[in-house]
mmCIF file with all atom_site columns, C-alpha atoms in Angstrom:
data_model
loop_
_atom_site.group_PDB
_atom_site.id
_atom_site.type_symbol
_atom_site.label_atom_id
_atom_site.label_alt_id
_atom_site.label_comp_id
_atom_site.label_asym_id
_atom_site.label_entity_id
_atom_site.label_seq_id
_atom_site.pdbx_PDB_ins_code
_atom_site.Cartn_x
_atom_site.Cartn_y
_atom_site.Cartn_z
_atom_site.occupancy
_atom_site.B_iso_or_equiv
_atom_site.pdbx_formal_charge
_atom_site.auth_seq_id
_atom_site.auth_comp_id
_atom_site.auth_asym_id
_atom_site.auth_atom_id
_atom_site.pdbx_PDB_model_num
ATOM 1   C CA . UNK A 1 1   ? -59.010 -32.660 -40.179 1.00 0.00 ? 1   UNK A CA 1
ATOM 2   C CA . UNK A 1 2   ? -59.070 -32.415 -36.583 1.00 0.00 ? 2   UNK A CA 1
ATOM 3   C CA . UNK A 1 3   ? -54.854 -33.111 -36.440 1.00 0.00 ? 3   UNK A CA 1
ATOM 4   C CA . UNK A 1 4   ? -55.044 -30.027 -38.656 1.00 0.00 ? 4   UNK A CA 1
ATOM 5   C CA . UNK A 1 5   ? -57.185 -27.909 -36.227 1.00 0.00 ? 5   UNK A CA 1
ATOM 6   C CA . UNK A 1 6   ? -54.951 -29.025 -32.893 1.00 0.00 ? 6   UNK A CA 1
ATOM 7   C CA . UNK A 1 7   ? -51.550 -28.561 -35.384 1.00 0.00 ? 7   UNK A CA 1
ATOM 8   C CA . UNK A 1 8   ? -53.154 -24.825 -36.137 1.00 0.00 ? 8   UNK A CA 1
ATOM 9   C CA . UNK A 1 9   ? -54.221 -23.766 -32.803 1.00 0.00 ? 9   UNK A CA 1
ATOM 10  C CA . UNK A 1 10  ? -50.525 -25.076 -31.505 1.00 0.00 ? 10  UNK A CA 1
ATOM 11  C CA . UNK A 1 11  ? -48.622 -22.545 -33.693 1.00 0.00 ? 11  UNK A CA 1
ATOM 12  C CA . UNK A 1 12  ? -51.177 -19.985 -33.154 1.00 0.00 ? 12  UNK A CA 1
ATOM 13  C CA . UNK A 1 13  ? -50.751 -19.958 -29.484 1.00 0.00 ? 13  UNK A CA 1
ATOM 14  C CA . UNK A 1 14  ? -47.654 -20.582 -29.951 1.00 0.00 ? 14  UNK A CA 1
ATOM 15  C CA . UNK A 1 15  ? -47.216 -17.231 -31.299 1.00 0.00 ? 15  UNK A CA 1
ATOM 16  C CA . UNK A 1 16  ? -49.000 -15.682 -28.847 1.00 0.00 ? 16  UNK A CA 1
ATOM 17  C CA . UNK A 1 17  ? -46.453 -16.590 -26.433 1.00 0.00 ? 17  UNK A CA 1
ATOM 18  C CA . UNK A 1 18  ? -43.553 -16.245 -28.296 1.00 0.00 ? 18  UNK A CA 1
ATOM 19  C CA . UNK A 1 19  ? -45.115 -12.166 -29.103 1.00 0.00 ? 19  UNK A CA 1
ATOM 20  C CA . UNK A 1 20  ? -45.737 -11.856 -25.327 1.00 0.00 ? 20  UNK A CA 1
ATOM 21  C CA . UNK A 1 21  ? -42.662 -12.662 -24.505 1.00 0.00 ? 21  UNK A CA 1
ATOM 22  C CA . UNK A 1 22  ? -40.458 -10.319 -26.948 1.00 0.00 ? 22  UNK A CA 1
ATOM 23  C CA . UNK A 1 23  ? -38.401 -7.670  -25.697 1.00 0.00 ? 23  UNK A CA 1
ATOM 24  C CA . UNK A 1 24  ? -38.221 -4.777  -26.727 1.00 0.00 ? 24  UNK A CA 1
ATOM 25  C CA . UNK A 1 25  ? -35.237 -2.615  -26.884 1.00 0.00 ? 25  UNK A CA 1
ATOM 26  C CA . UNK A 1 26  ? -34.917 1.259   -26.679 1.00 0.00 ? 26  UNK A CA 1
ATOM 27  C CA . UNK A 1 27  ? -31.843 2.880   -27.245 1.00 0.00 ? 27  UNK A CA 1
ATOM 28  C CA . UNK A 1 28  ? -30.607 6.023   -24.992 1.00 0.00 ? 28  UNK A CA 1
ATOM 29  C CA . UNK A 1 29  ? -27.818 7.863   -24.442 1.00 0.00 ? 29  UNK A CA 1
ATOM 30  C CA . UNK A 1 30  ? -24.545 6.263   -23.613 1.00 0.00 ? 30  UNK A CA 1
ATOM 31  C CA . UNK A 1 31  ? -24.043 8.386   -20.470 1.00 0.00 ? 31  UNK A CA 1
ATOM 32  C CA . UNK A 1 32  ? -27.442 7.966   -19.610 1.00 0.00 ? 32  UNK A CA 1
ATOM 33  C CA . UNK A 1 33  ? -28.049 6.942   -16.215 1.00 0.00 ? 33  UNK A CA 1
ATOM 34  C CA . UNK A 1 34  ? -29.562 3.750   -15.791 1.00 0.00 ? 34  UNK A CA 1
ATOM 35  C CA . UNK A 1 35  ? -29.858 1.259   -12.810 1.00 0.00 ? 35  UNK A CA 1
ATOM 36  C CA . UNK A 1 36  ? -31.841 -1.976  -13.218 1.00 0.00 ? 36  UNK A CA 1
ATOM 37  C CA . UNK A 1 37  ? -29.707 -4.129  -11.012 1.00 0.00 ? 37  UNK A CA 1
ATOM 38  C CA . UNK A 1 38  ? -28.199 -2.115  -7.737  1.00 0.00 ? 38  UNK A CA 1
ATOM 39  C CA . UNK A 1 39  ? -24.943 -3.602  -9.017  1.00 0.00 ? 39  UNK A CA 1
ATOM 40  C CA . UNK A 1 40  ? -21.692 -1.719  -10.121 1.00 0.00 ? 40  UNK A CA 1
ATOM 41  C CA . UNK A 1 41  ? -22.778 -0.208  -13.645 1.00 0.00 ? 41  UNK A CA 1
ATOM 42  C CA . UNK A 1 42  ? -21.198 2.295   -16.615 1.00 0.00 ? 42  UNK A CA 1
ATOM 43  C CA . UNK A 1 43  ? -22.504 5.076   -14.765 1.00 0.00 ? 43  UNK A CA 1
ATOM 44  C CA . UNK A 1 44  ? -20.522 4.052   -11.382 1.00 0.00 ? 44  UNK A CA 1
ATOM 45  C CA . UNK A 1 45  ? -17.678 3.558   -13.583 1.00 0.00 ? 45  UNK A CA 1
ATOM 46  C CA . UNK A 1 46  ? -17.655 7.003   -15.349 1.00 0.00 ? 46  UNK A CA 1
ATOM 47  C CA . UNK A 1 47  ? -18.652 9.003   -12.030 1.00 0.00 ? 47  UNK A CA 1
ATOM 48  C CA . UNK A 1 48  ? -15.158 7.471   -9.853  1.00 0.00 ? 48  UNK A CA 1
ATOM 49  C CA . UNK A 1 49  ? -12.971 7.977   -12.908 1.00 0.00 ? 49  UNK A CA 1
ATOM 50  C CA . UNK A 1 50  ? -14.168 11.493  -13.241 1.00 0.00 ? 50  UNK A CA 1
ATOM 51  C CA . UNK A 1 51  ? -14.605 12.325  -9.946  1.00 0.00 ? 51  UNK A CA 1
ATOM 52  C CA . UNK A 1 52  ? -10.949 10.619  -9.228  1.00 0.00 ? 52  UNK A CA 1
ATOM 53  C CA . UNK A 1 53  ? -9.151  11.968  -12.013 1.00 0.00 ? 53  UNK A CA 1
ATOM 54  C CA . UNK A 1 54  ? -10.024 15.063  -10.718 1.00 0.00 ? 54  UNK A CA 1
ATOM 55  C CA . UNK A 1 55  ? -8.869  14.205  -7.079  1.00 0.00 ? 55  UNK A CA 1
ATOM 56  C CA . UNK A 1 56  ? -5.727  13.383  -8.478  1.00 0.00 ? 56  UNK A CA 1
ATOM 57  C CA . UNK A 1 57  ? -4.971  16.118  -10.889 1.00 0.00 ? 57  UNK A CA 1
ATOM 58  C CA . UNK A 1 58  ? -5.357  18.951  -8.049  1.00 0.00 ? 58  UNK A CA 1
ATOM 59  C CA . UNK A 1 59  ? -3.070  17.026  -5.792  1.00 0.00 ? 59  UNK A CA 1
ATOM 60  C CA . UNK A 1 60  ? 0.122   18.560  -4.474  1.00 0.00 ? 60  UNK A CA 1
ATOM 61  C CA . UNK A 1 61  ? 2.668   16.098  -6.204  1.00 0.00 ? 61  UNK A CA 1
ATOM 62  C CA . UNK A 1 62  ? 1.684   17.075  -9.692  1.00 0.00 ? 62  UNK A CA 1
ATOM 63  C CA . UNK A 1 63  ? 2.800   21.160  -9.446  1.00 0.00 ? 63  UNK A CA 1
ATOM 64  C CA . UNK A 1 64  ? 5.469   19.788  -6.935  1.00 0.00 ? 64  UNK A CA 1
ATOM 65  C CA . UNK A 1 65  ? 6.457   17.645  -10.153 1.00 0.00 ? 65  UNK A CA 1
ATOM 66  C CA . UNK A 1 66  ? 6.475   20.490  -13.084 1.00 0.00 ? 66  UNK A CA 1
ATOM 67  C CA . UNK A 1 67  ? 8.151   23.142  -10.577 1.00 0.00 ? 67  UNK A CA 1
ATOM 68  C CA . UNK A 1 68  ? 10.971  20.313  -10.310 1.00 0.00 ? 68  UNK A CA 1
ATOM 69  C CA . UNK A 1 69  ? 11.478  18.705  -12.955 1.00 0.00 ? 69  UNK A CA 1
ATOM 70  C CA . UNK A 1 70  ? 9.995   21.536  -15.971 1.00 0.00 ? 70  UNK A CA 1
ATOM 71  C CA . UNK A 1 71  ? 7.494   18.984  -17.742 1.00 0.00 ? 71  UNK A CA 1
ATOM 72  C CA . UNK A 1 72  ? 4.188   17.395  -17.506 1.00 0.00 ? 72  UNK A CA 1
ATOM 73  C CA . UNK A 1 73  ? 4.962   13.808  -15.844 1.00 0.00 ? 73  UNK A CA 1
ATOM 74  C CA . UNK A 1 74  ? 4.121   10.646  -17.037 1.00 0.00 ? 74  UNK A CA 1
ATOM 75  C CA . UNK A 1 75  ? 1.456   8.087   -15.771 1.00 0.00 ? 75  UNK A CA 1
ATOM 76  C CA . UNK A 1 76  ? 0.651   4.695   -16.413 1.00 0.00 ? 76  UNK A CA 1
ATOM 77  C CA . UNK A 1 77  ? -2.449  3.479   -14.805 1.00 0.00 ? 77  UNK A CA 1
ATOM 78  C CA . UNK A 1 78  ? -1.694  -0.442  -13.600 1.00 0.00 ? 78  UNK A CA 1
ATOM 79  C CA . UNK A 1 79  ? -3.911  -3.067  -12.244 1.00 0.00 ? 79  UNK A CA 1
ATOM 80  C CA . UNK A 1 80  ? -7.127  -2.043  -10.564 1.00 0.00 ? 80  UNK A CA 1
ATOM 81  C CA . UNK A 1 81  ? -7.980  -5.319  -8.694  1.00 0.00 ? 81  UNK A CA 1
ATOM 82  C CA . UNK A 1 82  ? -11.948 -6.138  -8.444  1.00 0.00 ? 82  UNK A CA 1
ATOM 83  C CA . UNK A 1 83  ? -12.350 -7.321  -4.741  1.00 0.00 ? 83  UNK A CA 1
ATOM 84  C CA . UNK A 1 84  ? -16.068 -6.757  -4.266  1.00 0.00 ? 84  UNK A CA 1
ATOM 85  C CA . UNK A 1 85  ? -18.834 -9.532  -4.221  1.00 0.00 ? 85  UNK A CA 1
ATOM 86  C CA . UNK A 1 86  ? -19.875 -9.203  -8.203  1.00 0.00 ? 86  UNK A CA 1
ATOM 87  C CA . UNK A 1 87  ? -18.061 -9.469  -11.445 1.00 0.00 ? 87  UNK A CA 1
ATOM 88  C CA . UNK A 1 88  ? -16.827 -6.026  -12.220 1.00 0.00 ? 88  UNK A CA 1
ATOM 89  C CA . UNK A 1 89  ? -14.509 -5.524  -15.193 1.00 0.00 ? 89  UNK A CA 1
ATOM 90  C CA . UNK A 1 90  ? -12.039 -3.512  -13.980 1.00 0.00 ? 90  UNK A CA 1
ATOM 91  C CA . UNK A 1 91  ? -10.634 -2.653  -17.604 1.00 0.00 ? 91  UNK A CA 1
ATOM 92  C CA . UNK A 1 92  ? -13.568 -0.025  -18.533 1.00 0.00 ? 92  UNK A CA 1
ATOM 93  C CA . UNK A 1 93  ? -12.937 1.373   -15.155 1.00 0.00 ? 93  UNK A CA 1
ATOM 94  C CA . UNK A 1 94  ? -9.132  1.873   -16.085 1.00 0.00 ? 94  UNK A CA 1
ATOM 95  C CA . UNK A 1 95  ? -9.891  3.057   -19.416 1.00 0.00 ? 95  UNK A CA 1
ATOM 96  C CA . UNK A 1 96  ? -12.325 5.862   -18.312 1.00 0.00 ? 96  UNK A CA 1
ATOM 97  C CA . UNK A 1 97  ? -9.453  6.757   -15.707 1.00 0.00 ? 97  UNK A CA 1
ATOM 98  C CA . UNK A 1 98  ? -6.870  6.945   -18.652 1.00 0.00 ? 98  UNK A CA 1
ATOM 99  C CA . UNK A 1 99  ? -9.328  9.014   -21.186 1.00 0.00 ? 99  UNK A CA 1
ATOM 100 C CA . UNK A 1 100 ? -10.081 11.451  -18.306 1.00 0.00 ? 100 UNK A CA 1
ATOM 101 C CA . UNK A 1 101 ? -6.774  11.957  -17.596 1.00 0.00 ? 101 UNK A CA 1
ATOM 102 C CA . UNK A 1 102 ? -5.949  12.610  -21.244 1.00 0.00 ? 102 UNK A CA 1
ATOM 103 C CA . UNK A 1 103 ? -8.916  15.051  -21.802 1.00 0.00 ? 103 UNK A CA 1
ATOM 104 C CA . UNK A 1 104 ? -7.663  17.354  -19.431 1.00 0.00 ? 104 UNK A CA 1
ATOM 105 C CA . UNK A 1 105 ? -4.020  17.059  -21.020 1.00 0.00 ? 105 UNK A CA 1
ATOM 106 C CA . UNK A 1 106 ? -2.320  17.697  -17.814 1.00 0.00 ? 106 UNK A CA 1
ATOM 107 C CA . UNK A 1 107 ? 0.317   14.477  -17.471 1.00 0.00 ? 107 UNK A CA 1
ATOM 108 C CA . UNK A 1 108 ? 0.981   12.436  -20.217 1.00 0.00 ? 108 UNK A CA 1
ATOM 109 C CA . UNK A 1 109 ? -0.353  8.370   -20.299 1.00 0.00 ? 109 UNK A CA 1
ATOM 110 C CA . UNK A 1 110 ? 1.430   5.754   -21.810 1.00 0.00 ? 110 UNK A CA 1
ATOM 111 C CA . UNK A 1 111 ? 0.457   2.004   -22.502 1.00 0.00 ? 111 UNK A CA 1
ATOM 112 C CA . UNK A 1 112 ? 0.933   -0.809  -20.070 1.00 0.00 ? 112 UNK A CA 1
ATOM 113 C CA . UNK A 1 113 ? 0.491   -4.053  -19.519 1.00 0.00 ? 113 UNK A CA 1
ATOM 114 C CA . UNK A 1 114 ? -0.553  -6.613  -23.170 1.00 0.00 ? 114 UNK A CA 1
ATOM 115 C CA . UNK A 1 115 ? -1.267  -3.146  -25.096 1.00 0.00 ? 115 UNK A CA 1
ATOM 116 C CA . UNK A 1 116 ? 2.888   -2.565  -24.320 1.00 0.00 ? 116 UNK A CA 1
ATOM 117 C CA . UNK A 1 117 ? 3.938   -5.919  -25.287 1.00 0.00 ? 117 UNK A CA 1
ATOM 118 C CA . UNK A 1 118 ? 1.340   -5.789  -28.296 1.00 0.00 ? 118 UNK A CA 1
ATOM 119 C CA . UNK A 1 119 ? 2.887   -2.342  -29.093 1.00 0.00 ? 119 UNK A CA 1
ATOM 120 C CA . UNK A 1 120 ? 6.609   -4.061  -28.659 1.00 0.00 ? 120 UNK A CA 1
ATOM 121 C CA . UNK A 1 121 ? 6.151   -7.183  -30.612 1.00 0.00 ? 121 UNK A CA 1
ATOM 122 C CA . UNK A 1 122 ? 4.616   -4.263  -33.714 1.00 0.00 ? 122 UNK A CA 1
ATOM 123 C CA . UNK A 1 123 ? 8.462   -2.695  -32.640 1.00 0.00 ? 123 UNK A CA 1
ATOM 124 C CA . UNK A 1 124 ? 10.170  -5.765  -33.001 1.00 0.00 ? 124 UNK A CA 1
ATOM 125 C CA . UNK A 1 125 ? 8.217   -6.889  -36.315 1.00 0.00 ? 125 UNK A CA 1
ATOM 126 C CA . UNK A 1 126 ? 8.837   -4.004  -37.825 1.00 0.00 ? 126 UNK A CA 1
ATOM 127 C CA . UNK A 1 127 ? 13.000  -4.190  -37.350 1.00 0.00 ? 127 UNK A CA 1
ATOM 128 C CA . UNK A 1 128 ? 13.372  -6.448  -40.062 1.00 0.00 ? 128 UNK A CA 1
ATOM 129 C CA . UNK A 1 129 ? 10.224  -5.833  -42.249 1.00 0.00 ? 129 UNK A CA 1
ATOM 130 C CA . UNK A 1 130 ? 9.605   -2.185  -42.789 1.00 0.00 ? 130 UNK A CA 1
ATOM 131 C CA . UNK A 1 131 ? 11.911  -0.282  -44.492 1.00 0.00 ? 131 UNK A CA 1
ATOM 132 C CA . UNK A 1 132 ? 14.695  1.674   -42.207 1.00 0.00 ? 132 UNK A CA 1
ATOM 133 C CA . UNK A 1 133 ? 12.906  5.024   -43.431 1.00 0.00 ? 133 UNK A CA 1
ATOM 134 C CA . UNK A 1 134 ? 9.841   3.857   -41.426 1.00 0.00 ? 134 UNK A CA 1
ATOM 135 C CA . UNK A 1 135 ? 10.824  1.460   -39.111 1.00 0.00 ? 135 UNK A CA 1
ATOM 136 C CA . UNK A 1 136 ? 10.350  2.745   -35.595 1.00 0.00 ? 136 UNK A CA 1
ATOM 137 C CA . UNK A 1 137 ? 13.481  2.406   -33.185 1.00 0.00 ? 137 UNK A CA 1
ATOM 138 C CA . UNK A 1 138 ? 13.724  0.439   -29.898 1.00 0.00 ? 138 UNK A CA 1
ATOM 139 C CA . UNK A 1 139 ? 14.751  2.249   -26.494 1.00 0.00 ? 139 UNK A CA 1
ATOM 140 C CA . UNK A 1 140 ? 12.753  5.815   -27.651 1.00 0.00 ? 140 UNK A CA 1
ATOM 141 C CA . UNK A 1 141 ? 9.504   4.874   -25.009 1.00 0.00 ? 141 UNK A CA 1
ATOM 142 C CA . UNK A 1 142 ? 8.538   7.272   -22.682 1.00 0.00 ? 142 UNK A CA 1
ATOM 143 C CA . UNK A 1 143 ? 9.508   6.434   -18.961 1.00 0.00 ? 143 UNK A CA 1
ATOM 144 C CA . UNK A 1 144 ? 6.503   6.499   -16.802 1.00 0.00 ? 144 UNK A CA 1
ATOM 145 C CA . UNK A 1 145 ? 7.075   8.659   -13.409 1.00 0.00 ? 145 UNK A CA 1
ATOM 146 C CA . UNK A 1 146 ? 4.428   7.247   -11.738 1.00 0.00 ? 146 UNK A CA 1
ATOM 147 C CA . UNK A 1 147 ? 1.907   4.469   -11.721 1.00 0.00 ? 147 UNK A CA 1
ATOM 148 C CA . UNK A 1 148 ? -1.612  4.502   -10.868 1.00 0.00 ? 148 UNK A CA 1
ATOM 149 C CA . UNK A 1 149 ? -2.758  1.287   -9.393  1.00 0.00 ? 149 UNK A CA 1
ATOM 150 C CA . UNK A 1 150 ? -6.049  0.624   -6.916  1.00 0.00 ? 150 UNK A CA 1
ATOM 151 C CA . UNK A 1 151 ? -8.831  -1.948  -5.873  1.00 0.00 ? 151 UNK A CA 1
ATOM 152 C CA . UNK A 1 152 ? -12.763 -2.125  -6.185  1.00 0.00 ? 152 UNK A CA 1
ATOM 153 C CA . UNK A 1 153 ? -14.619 -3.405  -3.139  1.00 0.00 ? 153 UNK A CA 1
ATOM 154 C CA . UNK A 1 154 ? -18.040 -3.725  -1.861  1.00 0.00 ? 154 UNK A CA 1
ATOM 155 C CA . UNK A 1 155 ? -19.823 -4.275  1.534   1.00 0.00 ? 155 UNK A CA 1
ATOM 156 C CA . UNK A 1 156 ? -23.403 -5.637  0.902   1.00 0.00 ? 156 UNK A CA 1
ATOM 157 C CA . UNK A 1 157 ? -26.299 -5.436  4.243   1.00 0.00 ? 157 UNK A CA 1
ATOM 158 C CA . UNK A 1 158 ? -29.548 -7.292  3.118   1.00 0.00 ? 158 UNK A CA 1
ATOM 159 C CA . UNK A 1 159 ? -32.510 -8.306  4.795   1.00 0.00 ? 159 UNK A CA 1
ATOM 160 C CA . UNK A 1 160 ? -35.531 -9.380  3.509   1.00 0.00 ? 160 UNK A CA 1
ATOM 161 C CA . UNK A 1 161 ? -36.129 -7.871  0.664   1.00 0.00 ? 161 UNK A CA 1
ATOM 162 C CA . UNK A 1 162 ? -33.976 -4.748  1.164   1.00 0.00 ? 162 UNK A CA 1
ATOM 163 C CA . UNK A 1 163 ? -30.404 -4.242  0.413   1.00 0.00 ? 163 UNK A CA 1
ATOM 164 C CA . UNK A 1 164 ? -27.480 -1.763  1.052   1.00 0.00 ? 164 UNK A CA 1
ATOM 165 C CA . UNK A 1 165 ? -24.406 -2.119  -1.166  1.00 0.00 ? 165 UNK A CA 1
ATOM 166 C CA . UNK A 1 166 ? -21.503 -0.061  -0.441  1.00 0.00 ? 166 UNK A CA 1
ATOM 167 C CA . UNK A 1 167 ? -18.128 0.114   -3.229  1.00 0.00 ? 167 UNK A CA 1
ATOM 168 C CA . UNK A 1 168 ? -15.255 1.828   -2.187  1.00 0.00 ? 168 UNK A CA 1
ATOM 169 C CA . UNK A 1 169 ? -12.513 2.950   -5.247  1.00 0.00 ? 169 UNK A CA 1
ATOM 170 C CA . UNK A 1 170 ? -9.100  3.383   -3.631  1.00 0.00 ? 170 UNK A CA 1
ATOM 171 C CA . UNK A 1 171 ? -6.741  4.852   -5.756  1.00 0.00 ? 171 UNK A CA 1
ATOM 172 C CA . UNK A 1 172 ? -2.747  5.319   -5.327  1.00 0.00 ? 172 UNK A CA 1
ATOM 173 C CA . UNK A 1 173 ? -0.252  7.182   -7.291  1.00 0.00 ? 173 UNK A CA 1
ATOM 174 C CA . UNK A 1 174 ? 3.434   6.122   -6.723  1.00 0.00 ? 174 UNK A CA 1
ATOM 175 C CA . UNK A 1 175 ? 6.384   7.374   -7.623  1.00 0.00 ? 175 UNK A CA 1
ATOM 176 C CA . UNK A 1 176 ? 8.321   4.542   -9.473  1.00 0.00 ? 176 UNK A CA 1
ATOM 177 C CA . UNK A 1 177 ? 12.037  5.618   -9.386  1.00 0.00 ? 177 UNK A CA 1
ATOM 178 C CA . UNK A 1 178 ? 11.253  6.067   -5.540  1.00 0.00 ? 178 UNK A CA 1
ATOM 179 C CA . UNK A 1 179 ? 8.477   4.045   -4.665  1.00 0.00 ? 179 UNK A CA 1
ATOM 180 C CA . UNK A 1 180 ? 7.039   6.999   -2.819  1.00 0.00 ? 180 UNK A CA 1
ATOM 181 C CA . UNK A 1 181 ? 3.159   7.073   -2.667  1.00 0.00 ? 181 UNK A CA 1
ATOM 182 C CA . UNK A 1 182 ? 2.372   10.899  -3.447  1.00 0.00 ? 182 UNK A CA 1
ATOM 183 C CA . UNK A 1 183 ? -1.456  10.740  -3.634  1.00 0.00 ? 183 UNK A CA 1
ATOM 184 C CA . UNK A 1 184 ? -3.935  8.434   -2.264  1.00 0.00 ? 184 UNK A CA 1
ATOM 185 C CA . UNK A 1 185 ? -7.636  8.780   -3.299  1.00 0.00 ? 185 UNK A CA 1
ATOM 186 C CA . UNK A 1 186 ? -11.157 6.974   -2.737  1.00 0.00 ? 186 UNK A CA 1
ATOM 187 C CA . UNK A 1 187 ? -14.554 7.143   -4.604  1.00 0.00 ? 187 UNK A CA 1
ATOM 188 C CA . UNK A 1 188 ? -17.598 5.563   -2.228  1.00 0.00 ? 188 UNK A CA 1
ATOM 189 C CA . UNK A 1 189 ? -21.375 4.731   -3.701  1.00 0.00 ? 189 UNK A CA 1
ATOM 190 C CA . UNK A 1 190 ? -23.604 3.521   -1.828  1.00 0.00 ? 190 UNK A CA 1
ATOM 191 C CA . UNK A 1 191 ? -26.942 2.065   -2.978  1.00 0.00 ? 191 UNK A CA 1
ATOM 192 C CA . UNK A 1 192 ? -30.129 1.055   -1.311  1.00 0.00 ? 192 UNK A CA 1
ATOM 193 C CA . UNK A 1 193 ? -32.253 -1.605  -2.810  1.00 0.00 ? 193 UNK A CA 1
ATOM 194 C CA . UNK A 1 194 ? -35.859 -2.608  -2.564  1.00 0.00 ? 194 UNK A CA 1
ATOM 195 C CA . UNK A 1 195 ? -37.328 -5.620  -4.011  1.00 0.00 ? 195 UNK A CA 1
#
């Protein structure tokens, strides 16, 4: 009887701990801004696409471009390197820069990088099983005219229990036929922290 009692009072308590210890979850809105850590978050990441897409859409190269050449030119957005302190994945970062630059339907975006080769191997798959109706032919891509390429860094200043972070985006478009750099553009956020 009394192995029963201790046995009972075990899961009871437990319980207790396991209940006190639950999390609980709330869900928000996506662009919600939210900062539980000080480090590089969604929100950072939407803000320096935005705010750089921007930059680089009301730059003198792209008017420069249509008045010369009668078209909307077209981008491809390349690496983005992460050099700062923290693991940042670059790839949401590159993806908000490629959907902002698509919503405002001023230059056109094509694929790069494994999405390309992903895209070509579908290509090359398709030359001898779909049927020549459907199939889609080789050599009909469009050309980028520029590439978008940048890195992510950070400067961090702590003491005791306070911090300072700093991230700098720098952004460069280049022309690829030239290798002319025709717009250069930075993002900075800077975040104090208090423990």
């Amino acid at each position: 009887m009394k192995k029963k009692l201790i046995i009972l009072s075990l899961l009871l308590s437990g319980t207790f701990v396991f209940n006190s210890c639950s999390k609980k979850v709330t869900r928000v809105a996506a662009n919600s801004q939210i900062d539980i850590s000080g480090r590089w978050n969604d929100t950072d990441s939407r803000l320096a696409a935005e705010e750089l897409t921007d930059e680089i859409l009301l730059g003198h190269w792209l008017p420069n471009f249509v008045q010369k050449e009668g078209k909307k030119p077209v981008l491809i957005v390349g690496l983005v390197r992460n050099k700062t302190h923290e693991h940042i994945e670059a790839e949401t970062f590159v993806k908000d820069i490629e959907k902002a630059l698509i919503r405002r339907q001023r230059a056109k975006i094509v694929s790069g990088g494994k999405m390309r080769e992903e895209l070509r191997a579908e290509r090359a798959e398709q030359q001898t099983n779909a049927s020549v109706s459907t199939m889609k032919k080789f050599g009909l891509e469009l050309g980028a005219d520029y590439m978008l390429q940048g890195n992510i860094n950070s400067i961090v200043d702590a003491h005791s229990r306070e911090k300072v972070v700093y991230y700098q985006v720098d952004l460069e478009l280049t022309n690829i036929e030239t290798n002319e750099k025709v717009w250069i553009g930075d993002k900075k956020i800077k975040k104090f922290i208090k423990n």
